[in-house]
Amino acid sequence: MDNDRTSRWELISRQKVVLFLCGFLGFLLLIFRSEPGFVFMVDHANLLFHEAGHPIYGLLGPTLGLYGGTMGQLTFPLILAISFYRKANPIGFAAAGIWFFENWLNISRYMADARAQALPLVGGGEHDWFNIFGRWHVLGHDFRIASYVKTTGWVGMFVFVAWFCWVAFSQRHLKPNNESRFELP
Ligand SMILES: [Zn+2]
């Protein structure tokens, strides 16, 4: 069994596994209790990053400005995930990954609204996905694309949960000498 892939990660204590899984269950509850595609608090934050993304990516040109909202809401969890990956912090990495893919549910909601344009938009601005799908000539497929994106979001979140459990399991069962990694240089 290849232990290298799990041995780079900080050891996950039993309490942290329980804490993480309870946190994820709570997060699922929050998702199901919120309106579809807009999770209370989490998507308020995502919306801020979305709105910040337009002008920031917009500095690189109007096309990137259009995609910038969606890119913006994915950029921050991505940066967090990279930073936790570099720190070999499995809980942080998994949580950032779950947040990254939760964004896909929110993006999917916006995509599905491309033709209908029923969602209230911040500042009554332009509809990103009406414009983007219009450019791609796929406006008629907004629902189908949105449903693929939503499915990818769910799969992505569960992949991160599964990965976290796998690392925790491997540390416990495949590597008896974990302790040695905690010696300070
Ligand atoms: Zn936007």
PDB file of C-alpha atoms and ligand atoms in Angstrom:
ATOM      1  CA  MET A   1       0.000   0.000   0.000  1.00  0.00           C
ATOM      2  CA  ASP A   2       1.312   3.420  -0.874  1.00  0.00           C
ATOM      3  CA  ASN A   3       1.564   5.406   2.346  1.00  0.00           C
ATOM      4  CA  ASP A   4       3.339   8.401   0.899  1.00  0.00           C
ATOM      5  CA  ARG A   5       0.153  10.083  -0.107  1.00  0.00           C
ATOM      6  CA  THR A   6      -1.263   9.976   3.416  1.00  0.00           C
ATOM      7  CA  SER A   7       1.964  10.400   5.363  1.00  0.00           C
ATOM      8  CA  ARG A   8       2.481  14.003   4.242  1.00  0.00           C
ATOM      9  CA  TRP A   9      -0.659  15.027   6.103  1.00  0.00           C
ATOM     10  CA  GLU A  10      -0.888  16.120   9.707  1.00  0.00           C
ATOM     11  CA  LEU A  11      -2.203  13.322  11.897  1.00  0.00           C
ATOM     12  CA  ILE A  12      -5.969  13.481  12.289  1.00  0.00           C
ATOM     13  CA  SER A  13      -7.082  12.667  15.820  1.00  0.00           C
ATOM     14  CA  ARG A  14     -10.250  10.676  16.464  1.00  0.00           C
ATOM     15  CA  GLN A  15     -11.897  13.792  17.914  1.00  0.00           C
ATOM     16  CA  LYS A  16     -11.119  15.722  14.761  1.00  0.00           C
ATOM     17  CA  VAL A  17     -12.701  13.022  12.606  1.00  0.00           C
ATOM     18  CA  VAL A  18     -15.869  13.215  14.707  1.00  0.00           C
ATOM     19  CA  LEU A  19     -15.788  17.020  14.674  1.00  0.00           C
ATOM     20  CA  PHE A  20     -15.312  17.103  10.917  1.00  0.00           C
ATOM     21  CA  LEU A  21     -18.109  14.630  10.198  1.00  0.00           C
ATOM     22  CA  CYS A  22     -20.504  16.432  12.578  1.00  0.00           C
ATOM     23  CA  GLY A  23     -19.545  19.710  10.918  1.00  0.00           C
ATOM     24  CA  PHE A  24     -20.277  18.268   7.493  1.00  0.00           C
ATOM     25  CA  LEU A  25     -23.629  16.868   8.674  1.00  0.00           C
ATOM     26  CA  GLY A  26     -24.491  20.303  10.049  1.00  0.00           C
ATOM     27  CA  PHE A  27     -23.468  21.827   6.735  1.00  0.00           C
ATOM     28  CA  LEU A  28     -25.720  19.373   4.857  1.00  0.00           C
ATOM     29  CA  LEU A  29     -28.600  20.283   7.155  1.00  0.00           C
ATOM     30  CA  LEU A  30     -27.947  23.950   6.455  1.00  0.00           C
ATOM     31  CA  ILE A  31     -27.950  23.255   2.705  1.00  0.00           C
ATOM     32  CA  PHE A  32     -31.255  21.386   2.859  1.00  0.00           C
ATOM     33  CA  ARG A  33     -32.885  23.948   5.104  1.00  0.00           C
ATOM     34  CA  SER A  34     -31.817  26.861   2.902  1.00  0.00           C
ATOM     35  CA  GLU A  35     -33.504  27.731  -0.359  1.00  0.00           C
ATOM     36  CA  PRO A  36     -32.070  25.598  -3.194  1.00  0.00           C
ATOM     37  CA  GLY A  37     -28.707  26.923  -4.332  1.00  0.00           C
ATOM     38  CA  PHE A  38     -28.490  29.642  -1.724  1.00  0.00           C
ATOM     39  CA  VAL A  39     -27.093  28.448   1.587  1.00  0.00           C
ATOM     40  CA  PHE A  40     -27.613  30.873   4.429  1.00  0.00           C
ATOM     41  CA  MET A  41     -24.405  32.733   5.378  1.00  0.00           C
ATOM     42  CA  VAL A  42     -22.155  30.656   3.123  1.00  0.00           C
ATOM     43  CA  ASP A  43     -23.666  32.001  -0.086  1.00  0.00           C
ATOM     44  CA  HIS A  44     -23.833  35.495   1.349  1.00  0.00           C
ATOM     45  CA  ALA A  45     -20.046  35.248   1.599  1.00  0.00           C
ATOM     46  CA  ASN A  46     -19.849  33.664  -1.859  1.00  0.00           C
ATOM     47  CA  LEU A  47     -21.905  36.544  -3.241  1.00  0.00           C
ATOM     48  CA  LEU A  48     -19.403  39.026  -1.828  1.00  0.00           C
ATOM     49  CA  PHE A  49     -16.530  37.196  -3.521  1.00  0.00           C
ATOM     50  CA  HIS A  50     -18.601  36.976  -6.696  1.00  0.00           C
ATOM     51  CA  GLU A  51     -19.204  40.718  -6.725  1.00  0.00           C
ATOM     52  CA  ALA A  52     -15.556  41.416  -5.925  1.00  0.00           C
ATOM     53  CA  GLY A  53     -14.484  39.093  -8.744  1.00  0.00           C
ATOM     54  CA  HIS A  54     -16.124  41.174 -11.506  1.00  0.00           C
ATOM     55  CA  PRO A  55     -14.017  44.329 -11.064  1.00  0.00           C
ATOM     56  CA  ILE A  56     -10.851  42.435 -10.049  1.00  0.00           C
ATOM     57  CA  TYR A  57     -10.814  40.067 -13.039  1.00  0.00           C
ATOM     58  CA  GLY A  58     -12.293  42.920 -15.049  1.00  0.00           C
ATOM     59  CA  LEU A  59      -8.905  44.637 -14.821  1.00  0.00           C
ATOM     60  CA  LEU A  60      -7.720  42.008 -17.284  1.00  0.00           C
ATOM     61  CA  GLY A  61     -10.415  42.901 -19.812  1.00  0.00           C
ATOM     62  CA  PRO A  62     -14.187  42.934 -20.233  1.00  0.00           C
ATOM     63  CA  THR A  63     -14.420  39.226 -21.103  1.00  0.00           C
ATOM     64  CA  LEU A  64     -12.708  38.179 -17.899  1.00  0.00           C
ATOM     65  CA  GLY A  65     -14.844  40.778 -16.143  1.00  0.00           C
ATOM     66  CA  LEU A  66     -17.919  38.872 -17.250  1.00  0.00           C
ATOM     67  CA  TYR A  67     -16.557  35.513 -16.073  1.00  0.00           C
ATOM     68  CA  GLY A  68     -14.936  37.213 -13.087  1.00  0.00           C
ATOM     69  CA  GLY A  69     -17.931  36.903 -10.762  1.00  0.00           C
ATOM     70  CA  THR A  70     -17.997  33.130 -10.998  1.00  0.00           C
ATOM     71  CA  MET A  71     -14.196  32.982 -10.981  1.00  0.00           C
ATOM     72  CA  GLY A  72     -14.149  35.260  -7.933  1.00  0.00           C
ATOM     73  CA  GLN A  73     -16.391  33.041  -5.863  1.00  0.00           C
ATOM     74  CA  LEU A  74     -14.224  30.027  -6.732  1.00  0.00           C
ATOM     75  CA  THR A  75     -10.886  31.782  -6.276  1.00  0.00           C
ATOM     76  CA  PHE A  76     -11.030  32.328  -2.531  1.00  0.00           C
ATOM     77  CA  PRO A  77     -11.802  28.711  -1.522  1.00  0.00           C
ATOM     78  CA  LEU A  78      -9.208  27.600  -4.081  1.00  0.00           C
ATOM     79  CA  ILE A  79      -6.515  29.793  -2.506  1.00  0.00           C
ATOM     80  CA  LEU A  80      -7.498  28.457   0.922  1.00  0.00           C
ATOM     81  CA  ALA A  81      -7.343  24.867  -0.347  1.00  0.00           C
ATOM     82  CA  ILE A  82      -3.867  25.424  -1.829  1.00  0.00           C
ATOM     83  CA  SER A  83      -2.671  27.042   1.379  1.00  0.00           C
ATOM     84  CA  PHE A  84      -3.989  24.165   3.533  1.00  0.00           C
ATOM     85  CA  TYR A  85      -2.506  21.662   1.089  1.00  0.00           C
ATOM     86  CA  ARG A  86       0.892  23.285   1.474  1.00  0.00           C
ATOM     87  CA  LYS A  87       0.515  23.252   5.255  1.00  0.00           C
ATOM     88  CA  ALA A  88      -0.506  19.561   5.004  1.00  0.00           C
ATOM     89  CA  ASN A  89      -3.607  20.380   7.050  1.00  0.00           C
ATOM     90  CA  PRO A  90      -6.204  17.772   6.034  1.00  0.00           C
ATOM     91  CA  ILE A  91      -9.202  19.319   7.821  1.00  0.00           C
ATOM     92  CA  GLY A  92      -8.573  22.748   6.314  1.00  0.00           C
ATOM     93  CA  PHE A  93      -7.943  21.255   2.889  1.00  0.00           C
ATOM     94  CA  ALA A  94     -11.132  19.161   2.980  1.00  0.00           C
ATOM     95  CA  ALA A  95     -13.230  22.055   4.311  1.00  0.00           C
ATOM     96  CA  ALA A  96     -11.922  24.413   1.614  1.00  0.00           C
ATOM     97  CA  GLY A  97     -12.612  21.738  -1.017  1.00  0.00           C
ATOM     98  CA  ILE A  98     -16.165  21.298   0.243  1.00  0.00           C
ATOM     99  CA  TRP A  99     -16.665  25.048   0.196  1.00  0.00           C
ATOM    100  CA  PHE A 100     -15.246  25.204  -3.349  1.00  0.00           C
ATOM    101  CA  PHE A 101     -17.773  22.644  -4.565  1.00  0.00           C
ATOM    102  CA  GLU A 102     -20.669  24.090  -2.547  1.00  0.00           C
ATOM    103  CA  ASN A 103     -20.142  27.135  -4.753  1.00  0.00           C
ATOM    104  CA  TRP A 104     -21.071  24.986  -7.727  1.00  0.00           C
ATOM    105  CA  LEU A 105     -24.601  24.572  -6.323  1.00  0.00           C
ATOM    106  CA  ASN A 106     -24.892  28.339  -6.141  1.00  0.00           C
ATOM    107  CA  ILE A 107     -23.424  28.799  -9.630  1.00  0.00           C
ATOM    108  CA  SER A 108     -25.845  26.168 -10.923  1.00  0.00           C
ATOM    109  CA  ARG A 109     -28.786  28.121  -9.549  1.00  0.00           C
ATOM    110  CA  TYR A 110     -27.608  31.207 -11.392  1.00  0.00           C
ATOM    111  CA  MET A 111     -27.034  29.215 -14.604  1.00  0.00           C
ATOM    112  CA  ALA A 112     -30.508  27.678 -14.473  1.00  0.00           C
ATOM    113  CA  ASP A 113     -31.920  31.208 -14.341  1.00  0.00           C
ATOM    114  CA  ALA A 114     -30.239  32.295 -17.603  1.00  0.00           C
ATOM    115  CA  ARG A 115     -33.390  32.374 -19.746  1.00  0.00           C
ATOM    116  CA  ALA A 116     -35.915  33.068 -16.993  1.00  0.00           C
ATOM    117  CA  GLN A 117     -33.854  35.847 -15.334  1.00  0.00           C
ATOM    118  CA  ALA A 118     -36.069  35.683 -12.293  1.00  0.00           C
ATOM    119  CA  LEU A 119     -33.353  35.907  -9.645  1.00  0.00           C
ATOM    120  CA  PRO A 120     -32.871  39.260  -7.965  1.00  0.00           C
ATOM    121  CA  LEU A 121     -29.431  40.486  -9.040  1.00  0.00           C
ATOM    122  CA  VAL A 122     -27.153  42.606  -6.909  1.00  0.00           C
ATOM    123  CA  GLY A 123     -27.432  46.218  -8.044  1.00  0.00           C
ATOM    124  CA  GLY A 124     -29.887  45.157 -10.756  1.00  0.00           C
ATOM    125  CA  GLY A 125     -26.863  44.418 -12.946  1.00  0.00           C
ATOM    126  CA  GLU A 126     -26.506  42.266 -16.011  1.00  0.00           C
ATOM    127  CA  HIS A 127     -27.249  38.572 -15.884  1.00  0.00           C
ATOM    128  CA  ASP A 128     -23.864  36.803 -16.102  1.00  0.00           C
ATOM    129  CA  TRP A 129     -25.143  33.487 -17.385  1.00  0.00           C
ATOM    130  CA  PHE A 130     -27.586  34.978 -19.867  1.00  0.00           C
ATOM    131  CA  ASN A 131     -24.570  36.759 -21.369  1.00  0.00           C
ATOM    132  CA  ILE A 132     -22.154  33.829 -21.086  1.00  0.00           C
ATOM    133  CA  PHE A 133     -24.556  31.198 -22.438  1.00  0.00           C
ATOM    134  CA  GLY A 134     -25.562  33.693 -25.119  1.00  0.00           C
ATOM    135  CA  ARG A 135     -21.921  33.951 -26.197  1.00  0.00           C
ATOM    136  CA  TRP A 136     -21.600  30.181 -26.225  1.00  0.00           C
ATOM    137  CA  HIS A 137     -24.944  29.817 -28.076  1.00  0.00           C
ATOM    138  CA  VAL A 138     -26.211  27.381 -25.452  1.00  0.00           C
ATOM    139  CA  LEU A 139     -28.947  29.455 -23.828  1.00  0.00           C
ATOM    140  CA  GLY A 140     -31.467  26.743 -24.659  1.00  0.00           C
ATOM    141  CA  HIS A 141     -29.472  24.264 -22.573  1.00  0.00           C
ATOM    142  CA  ASP A 142     -29.245  26.387 -19.420  1.00  0.00           C
ATOM    143  CA  PHE A 143     -31.204  23.871 -17.328  1.00  0.00           C
ATOM    144  CA  ARG A 144     -29.207  20.879 -18.462  1.00  0.00           C
ATOM    145  CA  ILE A 145     -25.815  22.555 -17.980  1.00  0.00           C
ATOM    146  CA  ALA A 146     -26.952  23.811 -14.567  1.00  0.00           C
ATOM    147  CA  SER A 147     -27.938  20.308 -13.548  1.00  0.00           C
ATOM    148  CA  TYR A 148     -24.500  18.910 -14.551  1.00  0.00           C
ATOM    149  CA  VAL A 149     -22.825  21.663 -12.569  1.00  0.00           C
ATOM    150  CA  LYS A 150     -25.018  20.940  -9.554  1.00  0.00           C
ATOM    151  CA  THR A 151     -24.243  17.212  -9.745  1.00  0.00           C
ATOM    152  CA  THR A 152     -20.526  17.976 -10.017  1.00  0.00           C
ATOM    153  CA  GLY A 153     -20.847  20.161  -6.913  1.00  0.00           C
ATOM    154  CA  TRP A 154     -22.400  17.344  -4.896  1.00  0.00           C
ATOM    155  CA  VAL A 155     -19.922  14.749  -6.160  1.00  0.00           C
ATOM    156  CA  GLY A 156     -17.025  17.103  -5.420  1.00  0.00           C
ATOM    157  CA  MET A 157     -18.180  17.706  -1.841  1.00  0.00           C
ATOM    158  CA  PHE A 158     -18.533  13.987  -1.147  1.00  0.00           C
ATOM    159  CA  VAL A 159     -15.179  13.231  -2.784  1.00  0.00           C
ATOM    160  CA  PHE A 160     -13.542  15.583  -0.260  1.00  0.00           C
ATOM    161  CA  VAL A 161     -15.401  13.945   2.649  1.00  0.00           C
ATOM    162  CA  ALA A 162     -14.397  10.498   1.379  1.00  0.00           C
ATOM    163  CA  TRP A 163     -10.808  11.617   0.876  1.00  0.00           C
ATOM    164  CA  PHE A 164     -10.674  12.997   4.435  1.00  0.00           C
ATOM    165  CA  CYS A 165     -12.042   9.737   5.887  1.00  0.00           C
ATOM    166  CA  TRP A 166      -9.578   7.770   3.775  1.00  0.00           C
ATOM    167  CA  VAL A 167      -6.599   9.786   5.050  1.00  0.00           C
ATOM    168  CA  ALA A 168      -7.797   9.426   8.661  1.00  0.00           C
ATOM    169  CA  PHE A 169      -8.343   5.683   8.185  1.00  0.00           C
ATOM    170  CA  SER A 170      -4.992   5.155   6.463  1.00  0.00           C
ATOM    171  CA  GLN A 171      -3.109   7.020   9.178  1.00  0.00           C
ATOM    172  CA  ARG A 172      -4.604   4.740  11.785  1.00  0.00           C
ATOM    173  CA  HIS A 173      -4.493   1.429  10.003  1.00  0.00           C
ATOM    174  CA  LEU A 174      -1.736   1.548   7.430  1.00  0.00           C
ATOM    175  CA  LYS A 175       0.960   3.434   9.234  1.00  0.00           C
ATOM    176  CA  PRO A 176       1.838   2.350  12.766  1.00  0.00           C
ATOM    177  CA  ASN A 177       4.712   4.852  13.153  1.00  0.00           C
ATOM    178  CA  ASN A 178       2.778   8.073  12.809  1.00  0.00           C
ATOM    179  CA  GLU A 179       4.137   9.397  16.098  1.00  0.00           C
ATOM    180  CA  SER A 180       7.620   9.823  14.671  1.00  0.00           C
ATOM    181  CA  ARG A 181       6.381  12.571  12.368  1.00  0.00           C
ATOM    182  CA  PHE A 182       5.618  14.770  15.327  1.00  0.00           C
ATOM    183  CA  GLU A 183       9.200  15.096  16.446  1.00  0.00           C
ATOM    184  CA  LEU A 184      10.362  18.629  16.010  1.00  0.00           C
ATOM    185  CA  PRO A 185      13.545  19.157  14.034  1.00  0.00           C
TER     186      PRO A 185
HETATM  187 ZN    ZN B   1     -22.050  38.440 -11.546  1.00  0.00          ZN
END
